[in-house]
mmCIF file of C-alpha atoms and ligand atoms in Angstrom:
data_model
loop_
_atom_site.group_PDB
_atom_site.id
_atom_site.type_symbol
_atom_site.label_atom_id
_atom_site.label_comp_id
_atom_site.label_asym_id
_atom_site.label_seq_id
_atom_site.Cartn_x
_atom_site.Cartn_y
_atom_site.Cartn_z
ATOM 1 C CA UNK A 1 76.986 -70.963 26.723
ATOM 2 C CA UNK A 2 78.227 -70.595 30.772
ATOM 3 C CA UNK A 3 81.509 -70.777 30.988
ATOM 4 C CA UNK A 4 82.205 -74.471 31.582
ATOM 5 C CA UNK A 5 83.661 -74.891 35.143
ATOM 6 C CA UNK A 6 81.410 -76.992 37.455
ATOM 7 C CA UNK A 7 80.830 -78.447 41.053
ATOM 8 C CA UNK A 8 79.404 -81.701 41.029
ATOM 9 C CA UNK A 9 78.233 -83.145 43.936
ATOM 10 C CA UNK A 10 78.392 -87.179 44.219
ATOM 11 C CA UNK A 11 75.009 -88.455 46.691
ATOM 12 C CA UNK A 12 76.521 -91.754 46.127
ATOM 13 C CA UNK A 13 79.807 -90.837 47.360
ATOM 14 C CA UNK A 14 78.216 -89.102 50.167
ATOM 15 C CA UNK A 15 76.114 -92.214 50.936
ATOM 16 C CA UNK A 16 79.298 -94.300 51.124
ATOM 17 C CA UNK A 17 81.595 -91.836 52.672
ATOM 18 C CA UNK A 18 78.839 -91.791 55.863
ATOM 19 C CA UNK A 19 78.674 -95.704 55.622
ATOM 20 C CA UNK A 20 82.600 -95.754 56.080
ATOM 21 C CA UNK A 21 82.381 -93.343 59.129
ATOM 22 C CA UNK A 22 79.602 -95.785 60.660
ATOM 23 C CA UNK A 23 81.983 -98.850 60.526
ATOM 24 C CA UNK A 24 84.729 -96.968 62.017
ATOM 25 C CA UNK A 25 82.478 -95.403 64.891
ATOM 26 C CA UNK A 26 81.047 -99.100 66.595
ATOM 27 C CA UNK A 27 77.896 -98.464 68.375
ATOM 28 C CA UNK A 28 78.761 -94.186 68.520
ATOM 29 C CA UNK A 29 76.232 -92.667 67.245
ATOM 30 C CA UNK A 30 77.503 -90.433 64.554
ATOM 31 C CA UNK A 31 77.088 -86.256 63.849
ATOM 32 C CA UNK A 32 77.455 -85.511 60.188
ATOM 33 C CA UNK A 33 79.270 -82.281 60.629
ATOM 34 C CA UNK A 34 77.312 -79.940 57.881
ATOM 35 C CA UNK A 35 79.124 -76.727 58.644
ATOM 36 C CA UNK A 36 80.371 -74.196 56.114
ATOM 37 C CA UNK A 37 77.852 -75.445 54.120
ATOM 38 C CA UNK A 38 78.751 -78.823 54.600
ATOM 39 C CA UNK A 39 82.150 -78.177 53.493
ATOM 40 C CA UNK A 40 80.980 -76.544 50.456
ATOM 41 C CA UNK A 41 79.351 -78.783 49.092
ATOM 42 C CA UNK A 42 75.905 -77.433 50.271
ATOM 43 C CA UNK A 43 73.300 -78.740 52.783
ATOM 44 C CA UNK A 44 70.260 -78.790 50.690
ATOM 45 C CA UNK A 45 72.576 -80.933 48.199
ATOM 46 C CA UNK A 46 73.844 -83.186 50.896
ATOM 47 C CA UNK A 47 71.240 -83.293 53.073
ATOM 48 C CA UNK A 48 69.295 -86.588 51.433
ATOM 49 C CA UNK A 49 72.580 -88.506 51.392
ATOM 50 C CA UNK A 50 73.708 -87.639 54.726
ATOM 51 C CA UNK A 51 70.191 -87.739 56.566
ATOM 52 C CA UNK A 52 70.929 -91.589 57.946
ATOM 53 C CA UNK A 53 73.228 -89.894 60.144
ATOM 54 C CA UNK A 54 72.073 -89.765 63.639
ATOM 55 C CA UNK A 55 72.115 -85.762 63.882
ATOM 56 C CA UNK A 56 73.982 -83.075 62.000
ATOM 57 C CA UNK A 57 76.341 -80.796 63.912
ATOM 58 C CA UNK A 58 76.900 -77.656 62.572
ATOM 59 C CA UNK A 59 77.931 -73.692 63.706
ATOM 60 C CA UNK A 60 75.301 -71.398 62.178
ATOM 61 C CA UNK A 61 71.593 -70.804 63.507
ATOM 62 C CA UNK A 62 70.978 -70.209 60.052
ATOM 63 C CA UNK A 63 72.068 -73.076 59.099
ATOM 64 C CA UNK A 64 70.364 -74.863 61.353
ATOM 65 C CA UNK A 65 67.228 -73.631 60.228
ATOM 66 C CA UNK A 66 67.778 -74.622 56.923
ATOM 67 C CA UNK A 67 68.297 -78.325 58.126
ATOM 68 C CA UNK A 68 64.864 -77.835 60.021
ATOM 69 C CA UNK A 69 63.428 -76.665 56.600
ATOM 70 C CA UNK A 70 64.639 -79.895 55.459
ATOM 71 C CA UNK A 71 62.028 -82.246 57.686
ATOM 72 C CA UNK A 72 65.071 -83.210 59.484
ATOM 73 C CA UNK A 73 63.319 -83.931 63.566
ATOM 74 C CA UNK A 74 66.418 -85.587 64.644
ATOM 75 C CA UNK A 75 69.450 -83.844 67.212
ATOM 76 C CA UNK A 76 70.774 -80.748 66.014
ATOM 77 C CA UNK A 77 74.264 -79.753 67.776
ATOM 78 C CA UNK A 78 75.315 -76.252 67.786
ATOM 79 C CA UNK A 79 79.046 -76.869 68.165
ATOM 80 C CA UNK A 80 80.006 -73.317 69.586
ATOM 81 C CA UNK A 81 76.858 -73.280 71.152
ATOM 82 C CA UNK A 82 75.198 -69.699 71.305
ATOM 83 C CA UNK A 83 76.735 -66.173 70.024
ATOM 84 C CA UNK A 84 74.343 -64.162 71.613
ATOM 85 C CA UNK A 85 71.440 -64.523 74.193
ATOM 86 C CA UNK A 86 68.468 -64.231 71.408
ATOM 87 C CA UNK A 87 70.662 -67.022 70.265
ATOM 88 C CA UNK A 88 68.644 -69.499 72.714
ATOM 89 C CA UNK A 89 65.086 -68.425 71.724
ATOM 90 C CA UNK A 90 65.805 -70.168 68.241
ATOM 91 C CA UNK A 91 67.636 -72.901 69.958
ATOM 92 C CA UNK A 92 64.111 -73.801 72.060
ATOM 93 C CA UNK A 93 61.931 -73.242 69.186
ATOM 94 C CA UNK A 94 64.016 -75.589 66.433
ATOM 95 C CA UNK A 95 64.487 -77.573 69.673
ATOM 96 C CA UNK A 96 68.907 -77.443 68.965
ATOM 97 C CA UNK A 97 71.462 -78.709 71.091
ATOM 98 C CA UNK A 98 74.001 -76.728 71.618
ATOM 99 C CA UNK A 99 77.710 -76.499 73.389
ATOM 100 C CA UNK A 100 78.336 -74.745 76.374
ATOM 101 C CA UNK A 101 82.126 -73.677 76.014
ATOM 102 C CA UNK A 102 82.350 -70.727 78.612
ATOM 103 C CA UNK A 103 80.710 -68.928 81.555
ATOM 104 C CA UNK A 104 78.687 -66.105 79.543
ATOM 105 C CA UNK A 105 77.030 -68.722 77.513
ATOM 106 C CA UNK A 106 75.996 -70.013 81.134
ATOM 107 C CA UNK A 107 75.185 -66.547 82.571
ATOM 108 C CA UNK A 108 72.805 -66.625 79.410
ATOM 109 C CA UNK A 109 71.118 -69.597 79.545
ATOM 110 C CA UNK A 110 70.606 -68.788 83.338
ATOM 111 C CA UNK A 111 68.607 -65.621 82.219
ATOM 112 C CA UNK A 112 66.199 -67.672 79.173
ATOM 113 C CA UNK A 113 62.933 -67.978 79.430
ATOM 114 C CA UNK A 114 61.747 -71.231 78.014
ATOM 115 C CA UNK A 115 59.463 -74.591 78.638
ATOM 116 C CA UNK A 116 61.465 -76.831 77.087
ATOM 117 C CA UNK A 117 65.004 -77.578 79.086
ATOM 118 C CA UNK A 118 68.262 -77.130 76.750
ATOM 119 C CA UNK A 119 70.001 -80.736 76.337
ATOM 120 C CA UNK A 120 73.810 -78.956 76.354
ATOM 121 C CA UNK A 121 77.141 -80.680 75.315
ATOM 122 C CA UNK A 122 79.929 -79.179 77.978
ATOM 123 C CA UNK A 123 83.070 -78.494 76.395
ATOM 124 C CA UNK A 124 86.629 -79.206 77.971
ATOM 125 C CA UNK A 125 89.551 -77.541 77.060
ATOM 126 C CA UNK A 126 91.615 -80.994 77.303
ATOM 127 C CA UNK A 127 94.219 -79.271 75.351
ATOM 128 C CA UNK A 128 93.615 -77.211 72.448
ATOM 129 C CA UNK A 129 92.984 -74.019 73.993
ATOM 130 C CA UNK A 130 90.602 -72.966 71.443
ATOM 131 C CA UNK A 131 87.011 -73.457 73.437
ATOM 132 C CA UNK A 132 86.085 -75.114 76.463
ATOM 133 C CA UNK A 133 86.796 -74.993 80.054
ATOM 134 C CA UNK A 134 89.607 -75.631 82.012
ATOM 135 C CA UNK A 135 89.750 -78.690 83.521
ATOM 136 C CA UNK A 136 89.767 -77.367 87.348
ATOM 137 C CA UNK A 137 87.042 -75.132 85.906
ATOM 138 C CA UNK A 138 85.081 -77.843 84.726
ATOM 139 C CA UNK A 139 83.328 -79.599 87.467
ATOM 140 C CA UNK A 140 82.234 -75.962 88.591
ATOM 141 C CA UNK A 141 80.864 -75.491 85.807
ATOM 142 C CA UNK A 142 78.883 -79.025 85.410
ATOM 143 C CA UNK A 143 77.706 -78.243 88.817
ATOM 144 C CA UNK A 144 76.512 -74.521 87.775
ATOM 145 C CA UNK A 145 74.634 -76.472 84.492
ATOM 146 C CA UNK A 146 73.502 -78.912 86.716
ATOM 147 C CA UNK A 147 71.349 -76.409 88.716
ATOM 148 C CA UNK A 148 69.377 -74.856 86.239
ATOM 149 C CA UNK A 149 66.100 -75.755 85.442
ATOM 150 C CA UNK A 150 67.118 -74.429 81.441
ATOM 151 C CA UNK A 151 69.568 -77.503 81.014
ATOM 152 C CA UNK A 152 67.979 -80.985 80.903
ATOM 153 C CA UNK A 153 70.502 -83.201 79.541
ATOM 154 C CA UNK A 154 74.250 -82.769 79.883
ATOM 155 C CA UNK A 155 77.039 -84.031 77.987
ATOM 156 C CA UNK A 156 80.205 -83.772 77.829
ATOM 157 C CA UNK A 157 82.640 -82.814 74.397
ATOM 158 C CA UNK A 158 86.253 -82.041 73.719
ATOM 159 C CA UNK A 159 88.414 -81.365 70.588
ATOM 160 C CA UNK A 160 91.914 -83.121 69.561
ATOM 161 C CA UNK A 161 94.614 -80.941 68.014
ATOM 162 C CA UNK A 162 97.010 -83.739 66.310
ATOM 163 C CA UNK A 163 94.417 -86.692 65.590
ATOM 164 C CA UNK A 164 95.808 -86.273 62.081
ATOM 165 C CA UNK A 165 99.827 -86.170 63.166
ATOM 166 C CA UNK A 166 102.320 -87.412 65.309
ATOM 167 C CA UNK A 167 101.259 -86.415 68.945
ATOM 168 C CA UNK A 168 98.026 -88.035 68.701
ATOM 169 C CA UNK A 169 95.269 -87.814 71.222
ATOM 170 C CA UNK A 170 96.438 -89.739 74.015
ATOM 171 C CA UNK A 171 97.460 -87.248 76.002
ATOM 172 C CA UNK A 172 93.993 -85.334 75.614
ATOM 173 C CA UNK A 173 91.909 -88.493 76.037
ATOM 174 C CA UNK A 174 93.709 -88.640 79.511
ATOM 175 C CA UNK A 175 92.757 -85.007 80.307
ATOM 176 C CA UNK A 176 89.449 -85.893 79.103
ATOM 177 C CA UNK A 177 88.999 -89.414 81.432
ATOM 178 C CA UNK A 178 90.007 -87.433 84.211
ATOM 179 C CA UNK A 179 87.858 -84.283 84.084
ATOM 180 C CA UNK A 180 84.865 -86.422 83.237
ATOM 181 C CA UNK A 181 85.427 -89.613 85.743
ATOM 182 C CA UNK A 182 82.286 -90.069 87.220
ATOM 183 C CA UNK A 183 79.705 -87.757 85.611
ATOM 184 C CA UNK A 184 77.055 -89.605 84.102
ATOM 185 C CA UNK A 185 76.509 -88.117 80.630
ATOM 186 C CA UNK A 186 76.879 -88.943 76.979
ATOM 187 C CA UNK A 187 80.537 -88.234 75.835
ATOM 188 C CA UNK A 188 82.105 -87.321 71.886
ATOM 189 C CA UNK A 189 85.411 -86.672 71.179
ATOM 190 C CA UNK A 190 86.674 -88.165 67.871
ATOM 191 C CA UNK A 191 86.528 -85.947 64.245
ATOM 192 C CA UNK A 192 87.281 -87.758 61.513
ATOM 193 C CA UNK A 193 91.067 -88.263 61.911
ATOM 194 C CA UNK A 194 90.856 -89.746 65.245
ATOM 195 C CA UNK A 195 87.715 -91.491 64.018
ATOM 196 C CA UNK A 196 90.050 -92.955 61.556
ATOM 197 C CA UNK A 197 93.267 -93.237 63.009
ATOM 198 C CA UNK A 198 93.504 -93.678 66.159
ATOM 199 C CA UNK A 199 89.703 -95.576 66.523
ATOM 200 C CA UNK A 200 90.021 -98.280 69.316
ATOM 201 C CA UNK A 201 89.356 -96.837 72.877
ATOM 202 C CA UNK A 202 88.742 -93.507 72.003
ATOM 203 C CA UNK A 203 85.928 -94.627 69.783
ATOM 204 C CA UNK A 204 84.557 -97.189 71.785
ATOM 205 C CA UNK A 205 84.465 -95.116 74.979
ATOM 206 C CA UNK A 206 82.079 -92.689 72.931
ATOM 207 C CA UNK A 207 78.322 -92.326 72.687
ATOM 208 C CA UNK A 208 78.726 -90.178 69.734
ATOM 209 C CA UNK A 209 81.569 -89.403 67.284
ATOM 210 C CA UNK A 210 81.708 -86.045 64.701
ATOM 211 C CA UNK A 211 83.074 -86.695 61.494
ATOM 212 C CA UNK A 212 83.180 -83.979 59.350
ATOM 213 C CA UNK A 213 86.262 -83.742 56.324
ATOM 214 C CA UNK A 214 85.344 -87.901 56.079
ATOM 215 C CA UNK A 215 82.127 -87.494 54.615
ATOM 216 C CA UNK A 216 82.987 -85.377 51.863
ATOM 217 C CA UNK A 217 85.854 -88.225 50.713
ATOM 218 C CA UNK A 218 88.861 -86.257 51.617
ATOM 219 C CA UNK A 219 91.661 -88.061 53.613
ATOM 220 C CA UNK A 220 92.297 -85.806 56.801
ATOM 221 C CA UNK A 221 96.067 -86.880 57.026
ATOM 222 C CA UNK A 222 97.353 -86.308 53.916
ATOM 223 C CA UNK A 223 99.825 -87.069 52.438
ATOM 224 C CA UNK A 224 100.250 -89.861 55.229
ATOM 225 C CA UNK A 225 97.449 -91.464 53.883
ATOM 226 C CA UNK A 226 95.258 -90.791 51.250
ATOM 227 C CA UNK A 227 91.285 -91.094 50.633
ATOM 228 C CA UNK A 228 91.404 -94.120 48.691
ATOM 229 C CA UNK A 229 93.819 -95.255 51.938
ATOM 230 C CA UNK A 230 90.667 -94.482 54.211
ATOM 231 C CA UNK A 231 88.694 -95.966 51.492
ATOM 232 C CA UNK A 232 86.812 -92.433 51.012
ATOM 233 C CA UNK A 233 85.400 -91.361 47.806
ATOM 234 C CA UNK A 234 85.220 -88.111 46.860
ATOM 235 C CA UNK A 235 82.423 -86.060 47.009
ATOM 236 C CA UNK A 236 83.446 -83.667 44.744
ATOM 237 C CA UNK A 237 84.183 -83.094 41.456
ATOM 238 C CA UNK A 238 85.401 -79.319 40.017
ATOM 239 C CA UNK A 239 85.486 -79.455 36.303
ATOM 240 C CA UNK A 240 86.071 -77.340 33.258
ATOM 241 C CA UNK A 241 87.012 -77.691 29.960
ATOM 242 C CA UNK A 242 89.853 -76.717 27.865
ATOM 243 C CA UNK A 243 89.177 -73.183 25.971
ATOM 244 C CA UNK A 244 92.618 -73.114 23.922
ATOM 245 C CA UNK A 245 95.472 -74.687 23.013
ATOM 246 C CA UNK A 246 98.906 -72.944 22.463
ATOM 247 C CA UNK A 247 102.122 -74.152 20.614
ATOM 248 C CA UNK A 248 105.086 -73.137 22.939
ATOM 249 C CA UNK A 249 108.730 -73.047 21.155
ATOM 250 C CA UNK A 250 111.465 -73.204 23.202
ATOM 251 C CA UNK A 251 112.211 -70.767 25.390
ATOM 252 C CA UNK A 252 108.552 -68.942 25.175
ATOM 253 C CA UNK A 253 106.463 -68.822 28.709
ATOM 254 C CA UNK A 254 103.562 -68.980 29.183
ATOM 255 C CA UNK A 255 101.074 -66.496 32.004
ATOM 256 C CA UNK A 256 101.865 -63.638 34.223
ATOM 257 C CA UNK A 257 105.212 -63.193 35.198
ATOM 258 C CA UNK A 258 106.168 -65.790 32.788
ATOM 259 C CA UNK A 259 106.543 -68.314 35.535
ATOM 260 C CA UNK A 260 106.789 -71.044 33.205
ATOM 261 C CA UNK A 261 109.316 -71.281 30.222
ATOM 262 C CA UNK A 262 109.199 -74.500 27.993
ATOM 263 C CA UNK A 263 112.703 -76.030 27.401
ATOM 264 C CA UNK A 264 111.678 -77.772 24.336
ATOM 265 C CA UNK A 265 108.499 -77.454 22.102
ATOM 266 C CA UNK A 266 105.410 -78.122 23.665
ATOM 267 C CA UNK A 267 101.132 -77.998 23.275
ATOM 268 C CA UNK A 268 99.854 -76.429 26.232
ATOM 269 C CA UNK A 269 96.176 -75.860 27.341
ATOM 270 C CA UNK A 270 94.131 -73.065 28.602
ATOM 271 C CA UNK A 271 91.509 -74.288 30.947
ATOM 272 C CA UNK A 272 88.391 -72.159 32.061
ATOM 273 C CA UNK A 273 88.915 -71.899 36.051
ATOM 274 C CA UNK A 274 91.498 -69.724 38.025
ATOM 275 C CA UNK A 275 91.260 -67.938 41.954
ATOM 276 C CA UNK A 276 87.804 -66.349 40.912
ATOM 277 C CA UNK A 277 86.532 -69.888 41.227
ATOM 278 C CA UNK A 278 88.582 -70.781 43.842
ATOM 279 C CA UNK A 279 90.923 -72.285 42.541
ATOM 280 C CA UNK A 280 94.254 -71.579 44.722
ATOM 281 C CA UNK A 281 96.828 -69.395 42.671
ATOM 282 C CA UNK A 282 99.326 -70.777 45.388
ATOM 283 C CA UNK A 283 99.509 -73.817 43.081
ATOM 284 C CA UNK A 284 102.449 -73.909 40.998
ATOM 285 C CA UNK A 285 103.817 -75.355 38.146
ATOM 286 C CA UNK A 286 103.421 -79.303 38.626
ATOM 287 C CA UNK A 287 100.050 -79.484 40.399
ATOM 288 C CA UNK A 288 97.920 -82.504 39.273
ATOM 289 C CA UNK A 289 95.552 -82.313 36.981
ATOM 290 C CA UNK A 290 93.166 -84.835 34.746
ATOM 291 C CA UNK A 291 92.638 -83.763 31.018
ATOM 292 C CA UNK A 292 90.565 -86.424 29.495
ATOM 293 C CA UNK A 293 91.140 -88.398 32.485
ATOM 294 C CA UNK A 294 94.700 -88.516 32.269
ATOM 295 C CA UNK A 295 97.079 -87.391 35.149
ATOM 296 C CA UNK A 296 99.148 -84.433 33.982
ATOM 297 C CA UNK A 297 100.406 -81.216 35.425
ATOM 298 C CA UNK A 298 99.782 -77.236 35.938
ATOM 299 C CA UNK A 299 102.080 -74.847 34.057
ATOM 300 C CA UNK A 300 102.765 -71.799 35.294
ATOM 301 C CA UNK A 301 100.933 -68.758 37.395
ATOM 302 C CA UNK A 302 97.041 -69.682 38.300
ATOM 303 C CA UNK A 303 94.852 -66.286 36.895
ATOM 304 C CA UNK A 304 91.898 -65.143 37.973
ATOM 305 C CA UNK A 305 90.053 -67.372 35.295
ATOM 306 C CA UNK A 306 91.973 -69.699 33.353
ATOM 307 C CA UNK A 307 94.767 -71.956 34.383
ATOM 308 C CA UNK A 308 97.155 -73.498 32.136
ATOM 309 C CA UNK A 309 97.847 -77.458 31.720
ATOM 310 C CA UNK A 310 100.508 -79.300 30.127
ATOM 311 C CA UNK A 311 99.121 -81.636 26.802
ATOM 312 C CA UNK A 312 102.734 -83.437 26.280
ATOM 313 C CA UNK A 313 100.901 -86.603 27.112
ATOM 314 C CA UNK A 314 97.742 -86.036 26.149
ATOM 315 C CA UNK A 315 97.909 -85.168 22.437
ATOM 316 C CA UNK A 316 95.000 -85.849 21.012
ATOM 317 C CA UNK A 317 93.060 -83.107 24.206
ATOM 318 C CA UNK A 318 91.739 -79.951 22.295
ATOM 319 C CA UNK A 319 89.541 -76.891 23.070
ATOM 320 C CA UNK A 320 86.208 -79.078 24.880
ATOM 321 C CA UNK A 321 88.514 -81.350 26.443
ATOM 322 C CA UNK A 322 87.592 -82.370 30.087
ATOM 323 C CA UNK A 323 89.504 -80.857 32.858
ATOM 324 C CA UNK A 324 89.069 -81.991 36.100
ATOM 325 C CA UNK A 325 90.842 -79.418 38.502
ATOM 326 C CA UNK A 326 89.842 -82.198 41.366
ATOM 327 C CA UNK A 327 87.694 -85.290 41.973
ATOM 328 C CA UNK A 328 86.397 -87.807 38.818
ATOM 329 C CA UNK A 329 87.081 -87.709 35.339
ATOM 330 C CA UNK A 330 84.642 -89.153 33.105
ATOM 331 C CA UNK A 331 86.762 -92.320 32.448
ATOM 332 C CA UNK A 332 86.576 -93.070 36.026
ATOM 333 C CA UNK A 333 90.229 -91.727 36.711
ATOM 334 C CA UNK A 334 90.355 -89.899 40.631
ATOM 335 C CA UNK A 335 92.064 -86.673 41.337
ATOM 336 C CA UNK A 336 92.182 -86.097 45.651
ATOM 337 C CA UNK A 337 91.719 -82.587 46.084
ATOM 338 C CA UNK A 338 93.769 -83.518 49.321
ATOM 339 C CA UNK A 339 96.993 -83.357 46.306
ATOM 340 C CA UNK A 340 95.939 -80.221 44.672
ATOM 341 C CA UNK A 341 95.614 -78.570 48.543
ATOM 342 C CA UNK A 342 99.360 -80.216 49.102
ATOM 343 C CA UNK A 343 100.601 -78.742 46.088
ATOM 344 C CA UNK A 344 99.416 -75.496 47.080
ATOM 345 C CA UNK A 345 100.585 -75.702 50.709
ATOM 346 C CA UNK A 346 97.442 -76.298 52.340
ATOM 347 C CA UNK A 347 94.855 -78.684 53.091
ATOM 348 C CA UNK A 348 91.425 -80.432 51.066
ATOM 349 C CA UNK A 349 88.984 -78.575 53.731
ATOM 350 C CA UNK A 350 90.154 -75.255 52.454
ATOM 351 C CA UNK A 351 89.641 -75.981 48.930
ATOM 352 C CA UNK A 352 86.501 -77.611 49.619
ATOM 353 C CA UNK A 353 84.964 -74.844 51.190
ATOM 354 C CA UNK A 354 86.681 -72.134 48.911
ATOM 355 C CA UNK A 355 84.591 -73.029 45.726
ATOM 356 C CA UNK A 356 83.307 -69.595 44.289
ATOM 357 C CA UNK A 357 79.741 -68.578 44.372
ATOM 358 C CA UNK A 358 79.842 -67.893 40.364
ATOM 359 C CA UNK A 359 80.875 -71.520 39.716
ATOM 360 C CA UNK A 360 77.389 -73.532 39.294
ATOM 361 C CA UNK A 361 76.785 -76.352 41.498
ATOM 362 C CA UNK A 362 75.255 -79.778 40.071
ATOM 363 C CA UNK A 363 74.295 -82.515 42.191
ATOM 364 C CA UNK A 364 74.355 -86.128 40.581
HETATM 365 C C1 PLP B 1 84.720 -79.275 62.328
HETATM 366 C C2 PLP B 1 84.612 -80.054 63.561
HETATM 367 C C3 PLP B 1 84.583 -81.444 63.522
HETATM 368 C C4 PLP B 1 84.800 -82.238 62.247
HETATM 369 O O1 PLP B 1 86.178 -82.293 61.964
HETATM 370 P P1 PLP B 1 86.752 -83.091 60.704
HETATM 371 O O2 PLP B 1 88.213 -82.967 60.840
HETATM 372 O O3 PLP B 1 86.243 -82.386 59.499
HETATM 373 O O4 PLP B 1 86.239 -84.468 60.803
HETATM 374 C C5 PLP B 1 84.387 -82.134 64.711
HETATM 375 N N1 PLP B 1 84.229 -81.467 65.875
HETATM 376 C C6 PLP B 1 84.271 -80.118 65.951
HETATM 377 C C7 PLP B 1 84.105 -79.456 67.268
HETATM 378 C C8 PLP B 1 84.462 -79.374 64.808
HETATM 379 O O5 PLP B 1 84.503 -78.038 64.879
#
């Protein structure tokens, strides 16, 4: 038998996760963002319950491709736009729209050969300082788009930083308006947390919005809110099953560096995931945990493959009990992997993506 620990991969989750996004976006037209695999979750998996979207937005040609392969016809967005020059060749044969963040992807696209004009999203730096150009660097650089018979459609793009926290947008939205007044073009600006949060204006000012962490059921601003909150499902369920159980007296510990010490007499189980599966060994002792579907807690130091749970209040759990590490239990119970990433000091997206190669994948 495979060792038990498994991805499974909820299309109807998926299906309503998108649905959500839709409602929040008004007439937008909405990117599911596929990158890293869609979040880990994979594309060929997602693809099906994702393809109502109106275009997937993504980072790798590669991956790209492998939407093509799909039968998806529909907008592509590269949303770095292009690495390298050859980059563009691929981008007029799988006909992809791409970004345009900086002057050498410009100087590029000035030197490609092709018959079919690039439709380009410009990026502004409204405040991120990541990608994207300046605002007094911007309208020089529309007008440099503007005059090459390469570009066919332009529009426009920028990023928030604190959609998800206190600062908000606001004061990016304004460095948006201004950079863009006047320039006819489609605009996007909100990811899934501004989608979400801050909605109104924003949102309605937009001709397309890019959710990404949304779609896969994971609140983006936890713990302010959480997915059920956003009324998100998750996408995602990691599971494994219990492989031993272990009779701690008091005082006995339990792992490397014997972390954990019981103070009184306790059953303890040994579950079949640790960091090999991507599991973060930054959780400590407390992190939640479903066995059998009921809510308990990590003990102790995550290893490489096995993690240790805490069976005080679920006596009856024995080697082949269910573990879910994060999404749904079998009896319908929900574990957020956004409070397994809090508990490990970070957030769902990492986790998401993280999930180990070796760890088989089934979608449902
Ligand atoms: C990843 C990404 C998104 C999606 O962000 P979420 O927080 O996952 O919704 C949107 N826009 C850009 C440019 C991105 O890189």
């Amino acid at each position: 038998m495979p060792r038990p620990i498994l991805a499974t991969i909820h299309a109807d989750a998926l299906h309503h996760n998108l649905d959500r996004m839709r409602r929040a976006a008004g007439d937008a037209r909405v990117w599911a963002v596929v990158k890293a695999n869609a979040y880990g979750h994979g594309i060929e998996r997602a693809f099906d319950a994702l393809r109502a979207a109106d275009g997937f937005a993504l980072l790798d040609i590669a991956e790209a491709e492998r939407v093509r392969a799909l039968g998806w016809r529909g907008p592509i967005l590269l949303l770095e736009g292009v690495f390298e020059a050859r980059d563009l060749e691929l981008c007029s044969r799988l006909s992809l729209w791409h970004a345009v963040h900086c002057d050498e992807q410009i100087d590029m696209l000035a030197a490609h050969k092709t018959q079919a004009p690039h439709r380009v999203f410009l990026k502004l730096n409204s405040g991120m300082n990541r990608l994207g150009f300046a605002p007094h660097r911007f309208r020089t650089a529309h007008a440099r788009l503007q005059a090459l018979p390469q570009v066919d459609e332009i529009s426009f793009m920028t990023h928030f930083s604190d959609a998800d926290g206190e600062r908000g947008i606001e004061h990016q939205r304004a460095v948006f308006e201004r950079a863009t007044a006047d320039l006819p073009g489609e605009r996007s600006l909100c990811n899934t947390a501004a989608l979400l949060r801050q909605g109104g204006d924003a949102v309605l000012a937009a001709d397309w919005v890019r959710p990404g962490i949304g779609l896969y059921g994971c609140a983006p601003d936890f713990p302010g809110h959480d997915a059920a909150h956003w009324q998100l499902q998750p996408a995602m369920t990691l599971s494994t099953r219990l492989i031993a159980v272990q009779l701690l007296a008091a005082g006995e510990s339990v792992g490397y560096g014997s972390s954990f010490v019981a103070e009184v007499p306790m059953r303890i189980g040994i579950a079949a995931c640790g960091y090999a599966d991507g599991y973060p060994r930054q959780a400590g002792t407390g992190t939640p945990v479903l066995v059998d579907g009921v809510r308990t807690r990590t003990l102790g130091r995550v290893s490489m493959d096995m993690l240790t749970v805490d069976l005080t209040h679920v006596p009856d759990a024995g080697p082949g009990a269910e573990v879910i590490l994060w999404g749904r239990a079998g009896n319908g119970a929900v574990l957020p992997v956004e409070q397994v990433a809090h508990a490990a000091g970070t957030i769902g997206y990492e986790l998401l993506c993280a999930v180990a190669p070796r760890v088989a994948v089934l979608a449902a």
